[in-house]
Every structure is written in C-alpha cells, then in structure tokens.
mmCIF file of C-alpha atoms in Angstrom:
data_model
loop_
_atom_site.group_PDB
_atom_site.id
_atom_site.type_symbol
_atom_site.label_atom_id
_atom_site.label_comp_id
_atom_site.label_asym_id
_atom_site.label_seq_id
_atom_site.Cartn_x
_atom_site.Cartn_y
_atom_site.Cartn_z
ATOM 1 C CA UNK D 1 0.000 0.000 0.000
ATOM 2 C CA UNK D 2 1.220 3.493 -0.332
ATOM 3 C CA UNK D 3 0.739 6.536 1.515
ATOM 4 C CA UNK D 4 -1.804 9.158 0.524
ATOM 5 C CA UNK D 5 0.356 12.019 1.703
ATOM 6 C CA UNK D 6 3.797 11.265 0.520
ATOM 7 C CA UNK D 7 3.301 8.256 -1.423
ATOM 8 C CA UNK D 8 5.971 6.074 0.085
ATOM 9 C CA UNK D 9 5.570 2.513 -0.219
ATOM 10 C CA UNK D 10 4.745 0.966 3.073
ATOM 11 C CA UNK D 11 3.415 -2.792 4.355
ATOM 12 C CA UNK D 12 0.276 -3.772 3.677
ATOM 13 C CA UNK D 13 -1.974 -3.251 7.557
ATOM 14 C CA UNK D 14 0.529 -0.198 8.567
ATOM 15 C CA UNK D 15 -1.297 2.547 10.573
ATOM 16 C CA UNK D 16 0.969 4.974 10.001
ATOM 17 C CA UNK D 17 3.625 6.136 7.667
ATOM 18 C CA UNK D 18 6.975 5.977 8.400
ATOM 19 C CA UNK D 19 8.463 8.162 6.265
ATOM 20 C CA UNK D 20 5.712 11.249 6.841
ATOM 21 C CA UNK D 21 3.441 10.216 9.670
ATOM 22 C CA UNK D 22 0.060 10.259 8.347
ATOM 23 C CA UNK D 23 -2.564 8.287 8.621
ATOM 24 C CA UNK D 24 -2.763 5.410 6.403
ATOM 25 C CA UNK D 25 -6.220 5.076 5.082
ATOM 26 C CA UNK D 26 -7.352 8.941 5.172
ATOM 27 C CA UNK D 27 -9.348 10.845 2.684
ATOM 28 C CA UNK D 28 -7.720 12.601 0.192
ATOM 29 C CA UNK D 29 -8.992 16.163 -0.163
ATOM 30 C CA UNK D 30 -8.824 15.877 -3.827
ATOM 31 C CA UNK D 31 -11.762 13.980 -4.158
ATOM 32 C CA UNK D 32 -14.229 16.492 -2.726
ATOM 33 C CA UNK D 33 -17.818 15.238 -3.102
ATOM 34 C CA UNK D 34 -20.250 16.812 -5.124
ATOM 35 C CA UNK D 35 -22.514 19.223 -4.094
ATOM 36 C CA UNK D 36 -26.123 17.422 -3.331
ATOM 37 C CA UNK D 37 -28.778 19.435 -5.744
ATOM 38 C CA UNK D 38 -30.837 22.282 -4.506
ATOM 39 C CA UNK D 39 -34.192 20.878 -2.899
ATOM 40 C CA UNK D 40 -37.309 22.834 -4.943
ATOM 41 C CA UNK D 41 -39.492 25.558 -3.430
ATOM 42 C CA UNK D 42 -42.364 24.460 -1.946
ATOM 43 C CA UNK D 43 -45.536 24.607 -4.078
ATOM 44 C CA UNK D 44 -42.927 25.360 -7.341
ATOM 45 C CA UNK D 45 -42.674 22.748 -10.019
ATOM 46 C CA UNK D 46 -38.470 22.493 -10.880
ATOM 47 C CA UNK D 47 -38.086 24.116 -14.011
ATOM 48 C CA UNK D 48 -36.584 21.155 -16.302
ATOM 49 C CA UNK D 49 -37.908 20.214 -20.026
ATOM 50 C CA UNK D 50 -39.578 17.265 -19.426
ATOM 51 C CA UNK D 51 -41.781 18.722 -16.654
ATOM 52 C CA UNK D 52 -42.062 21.923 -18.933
ATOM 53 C CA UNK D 53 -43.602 20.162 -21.857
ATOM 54 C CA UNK D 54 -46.290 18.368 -19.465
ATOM 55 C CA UNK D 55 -47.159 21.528 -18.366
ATOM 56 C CA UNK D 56 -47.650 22.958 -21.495
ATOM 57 C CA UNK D 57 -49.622 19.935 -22.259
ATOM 58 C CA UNK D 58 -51.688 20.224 -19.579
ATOM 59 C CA UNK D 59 -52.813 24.319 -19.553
ATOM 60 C CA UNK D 60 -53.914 23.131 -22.931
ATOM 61 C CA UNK D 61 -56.238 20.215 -22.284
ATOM 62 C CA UNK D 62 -57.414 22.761 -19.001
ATOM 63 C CA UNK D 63 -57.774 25.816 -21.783
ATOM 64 C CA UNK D 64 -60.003 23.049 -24.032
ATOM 65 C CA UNK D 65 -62.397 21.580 -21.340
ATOM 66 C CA UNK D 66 -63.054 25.275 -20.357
ATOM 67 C CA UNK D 67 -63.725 26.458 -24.041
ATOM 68 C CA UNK D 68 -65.986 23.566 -24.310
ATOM 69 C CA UNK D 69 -67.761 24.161 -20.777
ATOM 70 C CA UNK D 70 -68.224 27.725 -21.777
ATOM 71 C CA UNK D 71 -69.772 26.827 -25.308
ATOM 72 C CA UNK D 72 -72.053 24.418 -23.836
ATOM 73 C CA UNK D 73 -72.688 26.906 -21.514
ATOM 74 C CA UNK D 74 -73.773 29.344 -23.878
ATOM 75 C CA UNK D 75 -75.744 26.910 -25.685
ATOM 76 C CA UNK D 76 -77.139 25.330 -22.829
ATOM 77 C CA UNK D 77 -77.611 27.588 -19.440
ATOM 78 C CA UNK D 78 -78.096 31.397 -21.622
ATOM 79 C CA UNK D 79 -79.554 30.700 -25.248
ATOM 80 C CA UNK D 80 -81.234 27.401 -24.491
ATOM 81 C CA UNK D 81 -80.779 23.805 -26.310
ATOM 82 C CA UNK D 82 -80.097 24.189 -30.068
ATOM 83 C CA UNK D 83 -83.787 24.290 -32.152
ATOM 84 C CA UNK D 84 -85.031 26.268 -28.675
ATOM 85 C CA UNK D 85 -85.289 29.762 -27.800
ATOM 86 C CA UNK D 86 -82.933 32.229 -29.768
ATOM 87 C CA UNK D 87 -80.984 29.071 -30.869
ATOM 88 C CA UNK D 88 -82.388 29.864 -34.495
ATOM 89 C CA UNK D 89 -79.997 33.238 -34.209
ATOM 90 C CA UNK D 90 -77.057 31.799 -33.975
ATOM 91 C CA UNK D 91 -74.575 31.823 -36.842
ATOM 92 C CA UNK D 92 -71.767 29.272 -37.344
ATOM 93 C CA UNK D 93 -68.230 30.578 -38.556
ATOM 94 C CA UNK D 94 -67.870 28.740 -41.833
ATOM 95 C CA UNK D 95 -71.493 27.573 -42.147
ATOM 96 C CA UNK D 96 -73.216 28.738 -45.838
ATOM 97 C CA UNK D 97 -75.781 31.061 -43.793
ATOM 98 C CA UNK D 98 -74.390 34.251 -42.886
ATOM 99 C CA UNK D 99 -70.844 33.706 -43.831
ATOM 100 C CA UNK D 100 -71.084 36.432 -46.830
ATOM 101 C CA UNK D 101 -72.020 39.206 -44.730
ATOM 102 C CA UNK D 102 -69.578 38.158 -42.144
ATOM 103 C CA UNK D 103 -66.920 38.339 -44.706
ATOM 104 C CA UNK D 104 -68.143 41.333 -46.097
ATOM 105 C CA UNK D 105 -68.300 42.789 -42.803
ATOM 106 C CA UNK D 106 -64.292 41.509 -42.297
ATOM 107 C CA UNK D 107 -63.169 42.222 -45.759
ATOM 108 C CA UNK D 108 -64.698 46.044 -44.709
ATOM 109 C CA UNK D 109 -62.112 46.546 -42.176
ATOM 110 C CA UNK D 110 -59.088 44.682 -43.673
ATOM 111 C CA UNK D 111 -59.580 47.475 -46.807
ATOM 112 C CA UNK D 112 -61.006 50.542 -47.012
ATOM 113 C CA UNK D 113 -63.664 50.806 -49.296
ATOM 114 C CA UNK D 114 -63.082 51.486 -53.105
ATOM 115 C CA UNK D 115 -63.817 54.771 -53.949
ATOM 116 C CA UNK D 116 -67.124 55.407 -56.484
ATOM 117 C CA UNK D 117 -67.053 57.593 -58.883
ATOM 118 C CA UNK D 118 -70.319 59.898 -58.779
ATOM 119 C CA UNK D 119 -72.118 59.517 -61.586
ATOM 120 C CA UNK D 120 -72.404 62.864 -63.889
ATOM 121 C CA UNK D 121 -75.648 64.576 -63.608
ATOM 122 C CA UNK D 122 -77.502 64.368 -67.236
ATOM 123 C CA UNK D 123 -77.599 67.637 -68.691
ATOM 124 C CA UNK D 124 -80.754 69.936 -69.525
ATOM 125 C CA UNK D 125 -82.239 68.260 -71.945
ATOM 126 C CA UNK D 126 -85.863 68.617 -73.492
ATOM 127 C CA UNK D 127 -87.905 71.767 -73.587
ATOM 128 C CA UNK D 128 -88.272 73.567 -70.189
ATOM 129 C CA UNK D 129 -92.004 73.974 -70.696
ATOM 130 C CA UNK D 130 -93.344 70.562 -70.483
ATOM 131 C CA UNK D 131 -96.674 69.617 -72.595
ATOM 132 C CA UNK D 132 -98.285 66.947 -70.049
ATOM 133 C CA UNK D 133 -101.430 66.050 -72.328
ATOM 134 C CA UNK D 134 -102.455 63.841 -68.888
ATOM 135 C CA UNK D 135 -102.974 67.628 -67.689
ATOM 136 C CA UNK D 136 -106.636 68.831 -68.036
ATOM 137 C CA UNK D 137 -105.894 72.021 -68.715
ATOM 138 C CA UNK D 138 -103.568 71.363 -71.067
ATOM 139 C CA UNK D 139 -104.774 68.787 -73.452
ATOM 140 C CA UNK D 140 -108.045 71.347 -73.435
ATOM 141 C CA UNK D 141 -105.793 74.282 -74.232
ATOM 142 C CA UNK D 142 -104.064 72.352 -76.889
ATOM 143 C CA UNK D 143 -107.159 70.861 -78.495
ATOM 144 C CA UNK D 144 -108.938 74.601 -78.664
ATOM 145 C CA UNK D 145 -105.835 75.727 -80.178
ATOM 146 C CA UNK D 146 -105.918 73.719 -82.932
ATOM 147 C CA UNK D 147 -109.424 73.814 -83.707
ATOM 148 C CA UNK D 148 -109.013 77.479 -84.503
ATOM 149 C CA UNK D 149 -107.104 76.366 -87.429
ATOM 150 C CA UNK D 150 -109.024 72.980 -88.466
ATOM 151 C CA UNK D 151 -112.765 74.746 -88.083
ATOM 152 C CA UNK D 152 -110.972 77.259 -91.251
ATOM 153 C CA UNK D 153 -109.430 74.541 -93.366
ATOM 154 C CA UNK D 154 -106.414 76.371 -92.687
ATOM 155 C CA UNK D 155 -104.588 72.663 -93.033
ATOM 156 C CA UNK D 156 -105.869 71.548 -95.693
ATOM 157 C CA UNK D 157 -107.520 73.773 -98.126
ATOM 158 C CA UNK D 158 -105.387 77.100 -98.476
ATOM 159 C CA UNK D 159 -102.350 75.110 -97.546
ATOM 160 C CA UNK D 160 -101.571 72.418 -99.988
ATOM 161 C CA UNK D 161 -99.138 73.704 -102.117
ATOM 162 C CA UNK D 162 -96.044 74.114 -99.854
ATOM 163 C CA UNK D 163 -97.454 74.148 -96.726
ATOM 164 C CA UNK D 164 -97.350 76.719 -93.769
ATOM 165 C CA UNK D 165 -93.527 77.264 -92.613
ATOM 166 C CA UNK D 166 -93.432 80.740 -90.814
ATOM 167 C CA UNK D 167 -89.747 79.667 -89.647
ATOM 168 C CA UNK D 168 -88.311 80.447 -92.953
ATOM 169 C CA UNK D 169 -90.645 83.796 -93.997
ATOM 170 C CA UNK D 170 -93.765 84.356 -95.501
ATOM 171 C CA UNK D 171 -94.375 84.492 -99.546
ATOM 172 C CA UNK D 172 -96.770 87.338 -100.409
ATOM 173 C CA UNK D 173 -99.212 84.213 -101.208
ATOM 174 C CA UNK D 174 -98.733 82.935 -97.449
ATOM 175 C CA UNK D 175 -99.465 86.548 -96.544
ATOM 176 C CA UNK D 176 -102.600 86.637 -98.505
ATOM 177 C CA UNK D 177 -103.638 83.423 -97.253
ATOM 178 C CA UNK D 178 -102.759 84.240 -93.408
ATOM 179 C CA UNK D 179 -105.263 87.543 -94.006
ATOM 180 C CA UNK D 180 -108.359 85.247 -95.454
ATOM 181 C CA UNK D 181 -107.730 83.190 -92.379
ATOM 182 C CA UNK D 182 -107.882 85.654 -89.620
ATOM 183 C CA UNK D 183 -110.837 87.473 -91.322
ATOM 184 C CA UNK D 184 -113.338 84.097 -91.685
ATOM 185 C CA UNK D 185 -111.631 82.985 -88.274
ATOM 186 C CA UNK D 186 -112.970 86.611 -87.285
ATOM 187 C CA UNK D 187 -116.619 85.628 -88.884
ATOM 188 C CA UNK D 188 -116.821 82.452 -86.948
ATOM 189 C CA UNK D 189 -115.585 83.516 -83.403
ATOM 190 C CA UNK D 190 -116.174 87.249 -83.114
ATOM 191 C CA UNK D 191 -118.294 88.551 -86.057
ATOM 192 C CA UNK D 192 -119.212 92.140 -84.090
ATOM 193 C CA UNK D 193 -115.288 92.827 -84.877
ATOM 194 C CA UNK D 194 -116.390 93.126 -88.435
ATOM 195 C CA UNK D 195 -117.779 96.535 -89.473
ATOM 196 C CA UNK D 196 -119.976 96.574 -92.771
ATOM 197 C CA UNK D 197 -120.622 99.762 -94.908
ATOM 198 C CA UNK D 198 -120.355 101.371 -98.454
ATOM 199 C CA UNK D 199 -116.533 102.361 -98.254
ATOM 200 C CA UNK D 200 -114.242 104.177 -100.479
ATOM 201 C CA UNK D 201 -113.157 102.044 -103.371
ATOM 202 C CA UNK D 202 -115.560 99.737 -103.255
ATOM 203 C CA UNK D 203 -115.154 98.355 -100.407
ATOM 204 C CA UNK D 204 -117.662 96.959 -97.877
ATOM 205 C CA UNK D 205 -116.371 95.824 -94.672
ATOM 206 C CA UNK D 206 -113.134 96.564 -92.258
ATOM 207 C CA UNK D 207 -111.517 95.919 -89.543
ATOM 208 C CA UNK D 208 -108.964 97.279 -87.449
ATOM 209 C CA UNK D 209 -105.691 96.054 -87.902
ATOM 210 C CA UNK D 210 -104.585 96.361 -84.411
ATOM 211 C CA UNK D 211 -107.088 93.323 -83.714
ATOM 212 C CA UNK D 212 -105.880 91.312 -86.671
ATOM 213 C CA UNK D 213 -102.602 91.481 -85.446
ATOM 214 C CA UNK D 214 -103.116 90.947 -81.829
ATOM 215 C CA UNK D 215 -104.985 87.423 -82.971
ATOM 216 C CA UNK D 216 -102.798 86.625 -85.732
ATOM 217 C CA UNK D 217 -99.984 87.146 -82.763
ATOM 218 C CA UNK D 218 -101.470 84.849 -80.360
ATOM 219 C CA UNK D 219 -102.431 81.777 -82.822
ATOM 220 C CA UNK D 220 -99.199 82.410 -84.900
ATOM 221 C CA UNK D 221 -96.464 84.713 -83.733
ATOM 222 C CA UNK D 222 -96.703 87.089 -86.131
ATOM 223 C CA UNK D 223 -97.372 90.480 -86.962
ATOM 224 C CA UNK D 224 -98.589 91.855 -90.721
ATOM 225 C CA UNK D 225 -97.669 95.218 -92.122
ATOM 226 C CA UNK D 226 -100.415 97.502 -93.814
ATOM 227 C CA UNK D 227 -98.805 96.343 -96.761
ATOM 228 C CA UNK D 228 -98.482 92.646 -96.228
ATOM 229 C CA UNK D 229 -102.806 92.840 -95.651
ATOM 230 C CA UNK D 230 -102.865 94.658 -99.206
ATOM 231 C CA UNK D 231 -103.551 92.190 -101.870
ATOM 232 C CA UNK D 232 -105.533 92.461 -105.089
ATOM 233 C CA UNK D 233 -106.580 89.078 -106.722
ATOM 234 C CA UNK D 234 -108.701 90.060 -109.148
ATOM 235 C CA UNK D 235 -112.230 88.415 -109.147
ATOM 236 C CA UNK D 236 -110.966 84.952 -110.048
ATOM 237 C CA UNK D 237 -114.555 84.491 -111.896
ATOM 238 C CA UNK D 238 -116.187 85.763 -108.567
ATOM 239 C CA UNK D 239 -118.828 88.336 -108.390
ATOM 240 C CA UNK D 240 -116.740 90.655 -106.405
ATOM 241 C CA UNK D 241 -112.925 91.338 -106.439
ATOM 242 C CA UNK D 242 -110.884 89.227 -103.986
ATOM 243 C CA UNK D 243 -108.903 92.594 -102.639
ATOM 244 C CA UNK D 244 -108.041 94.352 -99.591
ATOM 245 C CA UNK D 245 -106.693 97.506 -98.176
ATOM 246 C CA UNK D 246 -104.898 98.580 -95.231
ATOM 247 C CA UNK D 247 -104.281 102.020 -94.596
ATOM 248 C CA UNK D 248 -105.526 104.672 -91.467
ATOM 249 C CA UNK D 249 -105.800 101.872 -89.078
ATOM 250 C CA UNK D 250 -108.118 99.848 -90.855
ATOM 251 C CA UNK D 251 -108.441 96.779 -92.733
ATOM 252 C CA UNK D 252 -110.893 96.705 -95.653
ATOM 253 C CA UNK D 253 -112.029 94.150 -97.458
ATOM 254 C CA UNK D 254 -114.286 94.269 -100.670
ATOM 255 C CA UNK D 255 -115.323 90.920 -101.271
ATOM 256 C CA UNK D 256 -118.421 90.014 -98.622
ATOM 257 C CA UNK D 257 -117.936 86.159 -96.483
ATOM 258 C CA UNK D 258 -120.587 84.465 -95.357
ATOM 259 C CA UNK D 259 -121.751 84.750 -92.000
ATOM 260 C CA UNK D 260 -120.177 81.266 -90.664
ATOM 261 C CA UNK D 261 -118.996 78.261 -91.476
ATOM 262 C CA UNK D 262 -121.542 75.561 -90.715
ATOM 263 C CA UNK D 263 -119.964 71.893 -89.154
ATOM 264 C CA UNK D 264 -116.767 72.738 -88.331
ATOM 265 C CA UNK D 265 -113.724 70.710 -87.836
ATOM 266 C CA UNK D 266 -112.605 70.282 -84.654
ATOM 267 C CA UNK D 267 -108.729 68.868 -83.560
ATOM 268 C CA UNK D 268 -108.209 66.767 -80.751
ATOM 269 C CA UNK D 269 -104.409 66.317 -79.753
ATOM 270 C CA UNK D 270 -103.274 63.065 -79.099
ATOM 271 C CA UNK D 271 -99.462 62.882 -79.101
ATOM 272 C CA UNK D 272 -96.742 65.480 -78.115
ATOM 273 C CA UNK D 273 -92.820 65.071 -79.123
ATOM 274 C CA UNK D 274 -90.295 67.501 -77.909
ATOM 275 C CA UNK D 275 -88.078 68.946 -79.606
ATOM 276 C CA UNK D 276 -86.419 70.819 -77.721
ATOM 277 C CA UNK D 277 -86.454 74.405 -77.372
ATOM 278 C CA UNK D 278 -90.000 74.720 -76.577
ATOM 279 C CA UNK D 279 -90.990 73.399 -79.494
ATOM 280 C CA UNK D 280 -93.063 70.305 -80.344
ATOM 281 C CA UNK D 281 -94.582 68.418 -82.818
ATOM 282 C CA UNK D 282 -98.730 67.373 -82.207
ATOM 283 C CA UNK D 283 -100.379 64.710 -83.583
ATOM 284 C CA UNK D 284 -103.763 65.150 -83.505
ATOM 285 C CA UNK D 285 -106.948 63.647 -85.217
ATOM 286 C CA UNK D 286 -109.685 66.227 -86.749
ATOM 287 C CA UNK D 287 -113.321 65.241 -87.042
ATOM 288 C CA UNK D 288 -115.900 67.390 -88.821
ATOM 289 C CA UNK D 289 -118.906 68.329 -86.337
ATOM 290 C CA UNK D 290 -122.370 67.400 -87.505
ATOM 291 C CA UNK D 291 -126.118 68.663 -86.493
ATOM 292 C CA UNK D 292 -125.807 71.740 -88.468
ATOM 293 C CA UNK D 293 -123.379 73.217 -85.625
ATOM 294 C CA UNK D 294 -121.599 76.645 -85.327
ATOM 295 C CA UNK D 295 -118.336 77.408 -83.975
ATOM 296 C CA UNK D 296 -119.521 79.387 -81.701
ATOM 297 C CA UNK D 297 -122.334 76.294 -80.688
ATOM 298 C CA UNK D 298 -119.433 74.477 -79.239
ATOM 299 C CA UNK D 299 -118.935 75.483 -75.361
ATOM 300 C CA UNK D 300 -115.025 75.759 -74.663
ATOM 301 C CA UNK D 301 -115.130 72.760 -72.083
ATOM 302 C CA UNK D 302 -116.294 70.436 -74.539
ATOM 303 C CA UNK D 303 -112.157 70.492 -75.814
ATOM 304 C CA UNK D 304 -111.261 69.275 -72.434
ATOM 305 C CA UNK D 305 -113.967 66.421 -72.736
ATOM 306 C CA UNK D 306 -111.537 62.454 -73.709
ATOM 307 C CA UNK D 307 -111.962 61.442 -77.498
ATOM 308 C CA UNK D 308 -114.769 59.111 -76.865
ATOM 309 C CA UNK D 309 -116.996 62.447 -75.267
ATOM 310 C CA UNK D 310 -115.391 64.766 -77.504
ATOM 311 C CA UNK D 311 -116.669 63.363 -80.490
ATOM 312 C CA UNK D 312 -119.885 62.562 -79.606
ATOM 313 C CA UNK D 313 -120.416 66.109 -77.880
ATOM 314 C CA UNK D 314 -119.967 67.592 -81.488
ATOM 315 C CA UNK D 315 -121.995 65.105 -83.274
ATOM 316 C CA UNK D 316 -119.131 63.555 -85.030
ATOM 317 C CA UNK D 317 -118.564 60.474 -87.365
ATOM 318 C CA UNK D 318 -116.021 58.506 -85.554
ATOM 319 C CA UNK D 319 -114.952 56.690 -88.577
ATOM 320 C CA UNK D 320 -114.341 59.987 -90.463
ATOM 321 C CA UNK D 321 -111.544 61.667 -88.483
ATOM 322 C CA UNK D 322 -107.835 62.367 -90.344
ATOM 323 C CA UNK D 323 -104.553 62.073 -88.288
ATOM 324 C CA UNK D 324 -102.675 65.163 -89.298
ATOM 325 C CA UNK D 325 -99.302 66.782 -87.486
ATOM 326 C CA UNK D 326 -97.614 70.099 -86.965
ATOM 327 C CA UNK D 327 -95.303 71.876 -85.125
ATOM 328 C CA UNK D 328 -95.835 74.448 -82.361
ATOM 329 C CA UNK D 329 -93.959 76.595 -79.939
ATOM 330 C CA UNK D 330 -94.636 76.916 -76.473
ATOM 331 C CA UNK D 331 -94.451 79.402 -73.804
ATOM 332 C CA UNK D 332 -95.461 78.825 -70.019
ATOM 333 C CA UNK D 333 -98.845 80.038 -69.416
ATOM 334 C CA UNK D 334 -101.202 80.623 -66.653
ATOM 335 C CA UNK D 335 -102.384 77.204 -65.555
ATOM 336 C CA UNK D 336 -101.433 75.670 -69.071
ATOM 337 C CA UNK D 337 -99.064 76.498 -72.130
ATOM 338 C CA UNK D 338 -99.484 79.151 -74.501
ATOM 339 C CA UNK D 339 -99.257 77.877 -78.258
ATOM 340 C CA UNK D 340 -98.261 79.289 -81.247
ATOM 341 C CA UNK D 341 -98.451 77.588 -84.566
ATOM 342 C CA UNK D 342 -94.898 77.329 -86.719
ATOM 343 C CA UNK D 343 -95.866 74.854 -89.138
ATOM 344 C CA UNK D 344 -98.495 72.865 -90.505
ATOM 345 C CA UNK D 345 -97.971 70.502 -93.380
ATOM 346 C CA UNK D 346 -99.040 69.264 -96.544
ATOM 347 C CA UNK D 347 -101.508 66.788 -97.014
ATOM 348 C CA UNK D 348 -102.796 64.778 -99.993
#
C-alpha cells in the first residue's frame, strides 16, 4: 500500500507512515464530493424540459375543457338547447348562412372601401315647358288651339301647295292666305269685330288692324304690315274682287264672307314630341262636327272632354276623323301652355 500524503511505499496493515506520519487510510482532499442538488421551493414545479412540456400539455387540455364548458354553456344555461329559444340566431363561422355578410363585414375593415365615382348629372335636356297632355288644362288648351285652325281649313284647303312654314318667312301668297284666315276665323268667333258699310273704293267691310294682329300674334307669332294685308286678286270668276286695303288703321275688305262656317272641324291632340327648345310636334286627329253646328255652338269645355266624349259632344262620325301633325312653340302660361303655330304641313 502506499501513503496518501507522501506516497511512500509501506506494508500492507501499517497505521501509520513511516516516512511522513500520516494516517494510512485517510481521505484525500482531492476527491471532494459533489454538491447534493438544490431541494425545490415548496408549491414550485423544478423548471426542467420534461416537466415543462407536461405543463404545457396540460394548460392546454385545461384551456379546451373550459372552451368547451363555456360553449355548452352558452348553448345550454343562456340561449337554451339548439332548435329552442334564440338558438335559431345563432350563426356558425364557416357555415353557408351568414358567412357572406360576415366576410363582407371583415373584408370592410381589412380594406377601405373602393372609392365610387359619382355619376355625372344628365344635362338639360328637353324643352323647359313641359306639354303633359295627362294635364286637363292642357290637353283642353291644346285641343282649342288647334281647332281654330281645323274649323278654317287652314290645313288643308289654303295650304296644300307648300305648306305653312313661318320659320323660314312668308311668300306674299302665305301673306294673302294668313289675311283670309284671320278674317273668316274673325266671322266664326267674333263677327261684331267686323264693321260693314259702303266704303271708299268699293269696299264693304273693315276691320282694325290692331285686332288682326293681336290674334294673328297669339295663334301664330306674327305680326302683318299695312302692306303685307294689301292684296288684289282680281275676281278669279267671282262676283266681287278678292282685294283688300290697309291704310288709317283699318283693314278693308271688298269681297263680302258668309256669315259662318256651318260643321266645323274640330282637332283633338293626341301625341306630343319635344323637340327641344319649346318646341313640339302634335299629332292630332280632326273630325268634322255634324247637327248643323256653329263654332260658336261648341262650349269651350267640350275640348277638355276624352276622345270618346269629344266626339260625340260635337256630333261627329267617328270613322271619319284624319290624323294630321304640326309643329308648335310653347311658352309657359297661366295654368297651361301658350301655343303658337310654326308649321303645318301638306296633305294629300
């Protein structure tokens, strides 16, 4: 054996060492033990990987049995069993009912919202007086407008050959004509206008020209010199010269009318296009009254009366009215449009 201290050889049993004097048999400092590990906190888990990963495991399987007490909770205790109470309210993430407007509700705040143009407000378009024939007092107005010019033939008879177009100017023939018509328009509406005597030249009647042009203004927009009403036709295999005069105010005429123009025709409007501008073109059917009637028999509301009444109010042949057309102006009025007449066509 040897000794610890020294390391001198000695017998095997020797208590001692001769050669230093220690202790055979002693613990060499060397070889200190270990120290033993610290002992945990009480109520502490020791922090090591294995026991870290358990707990882990654990909180979650805790975390699940609570979500799925609280659901069944919810479903259970507060909204009642599924198919009961408010259960019907209830929307499942992911199920096909509801899930749009959820997403549409999410995609709303993930993005802001795409930015829409406003759409460009149409411009003015159309005439600014509107001609609403669904309006009493305008399909009445419109109808009695017209009829001042169909109870005179003025569209058909004195018209044919070119037609009346007072956008362009008046021909001394469209003159002429536009006289005849105000004067038997005149005779059929407001014969005490006319004044009847043995005048110079010839002549036999007059009127003033301040009231043919204040009536050829309203119907037609126009106004007639003295010498656009002078005309001299000759007698055209008449009795009587087909002339007139215009001078000091007056209108004379030297050919006599008659004293009113028996069955009328009467217009009834039943289409309005707009052209724009104020200005439209009417369609409108004319029927020719019967009984023997006057202008002047047939009472202002009877233009406001529907086709059916209309026609029957002035004794009418249904099955002889004419669709004809023309184009008017318009101005707003009181309670309906004002009319004027700009053209009126040519019919065969």
């Amino acid at each position: 054996m040897f000794c610890t201290k020294c390391g001198s050889e000695m017998p095997d049993g020797t208590d001692f060492c001769t050669n230093c004097g220690a202790r055979m048999g002693a613990a060499s400092p060397a070889a200190a033990p270990a120290e033993p590990a610290p002992m945990p906190v009480a109520g502490m888990p020791s922090v090591q990987k294995k026991s870290y990963k358990r707990a882990v495991i654990v909180g979650m399987c805790v975390v699940g049995v609570l979500v799925a007490g609280g659901a069944a909770l919810a479903l259970t205790g507060v909204l009642g069993p599924l198919g009961q109470g408010n259960s019907s309210q209830i929307t499942v993430l992911g199920s096909d009912e509801g899930s749009a407007e959820l997403k549409d509700q999410g995609s709303a705040k993930e993005k802001p919202a795409e930015e829409q143009e406003e759409p460009e407000e149409p411009g003015q378009t159309g005439s600014s007086v509107k001609v609403d024939l669904n309006d009493q007092a305008t399909y009445a107005a419109a109808n009695l407008f017209l009829s001042n010019f169909t109870e005179e033939h003025f569209d058909r008879d004195w018209y044919q050959a070119g037609g009346f177009d007072s956008t362009d100017g008046l021909s001394d023939d469209e003159k002429y004509k536009l006289v005849k018509f105000i004067w038997c328009h005149f005779i059929d509406n407001a014969p005490y206008r006319i004044e009847k005597g043995d005048y110079d030249n010839g002549h036999y009647q007059r009127m003033a020209t301040d009231v043919i042009n204040r009536e050829l203004n309203r119907l037609t927009g126009l106004t007639l010199s003295d010498a656009d009403m002078t005309f001299d036709k000759g007698s055209g295999g008449q009795m009587l010269a087909d002339s007139a005069e215009a001078h000091d105010g007056y209108l004379y005429l030297k050919q006599e009318y008659g004293q009113g123009n028996y069955n009328p025709s009467c217009a009834i409007v039943t289409g309005a296009t707009d052209l724009g501008d104020n200005i439209y073109e009417l369609t409108y059917e004319v029927y020719s009254a019967g009984g023997m009637l006057l202008p002047s028999d047939i009472p202002e509301s009877t233009y406001g009366l529907p086709k059916d009444q209309f026609i029957a109010a002035i004794q009418a042949d249904a099955s002889m009215g004419r669709t004809e057309t023309c184009t008017v102006r318009v101005a707003q009025g009181d309670g309906a449009p004002i009319f004027t007449l700009l053209k009126m066509g040519v019919y065969d």
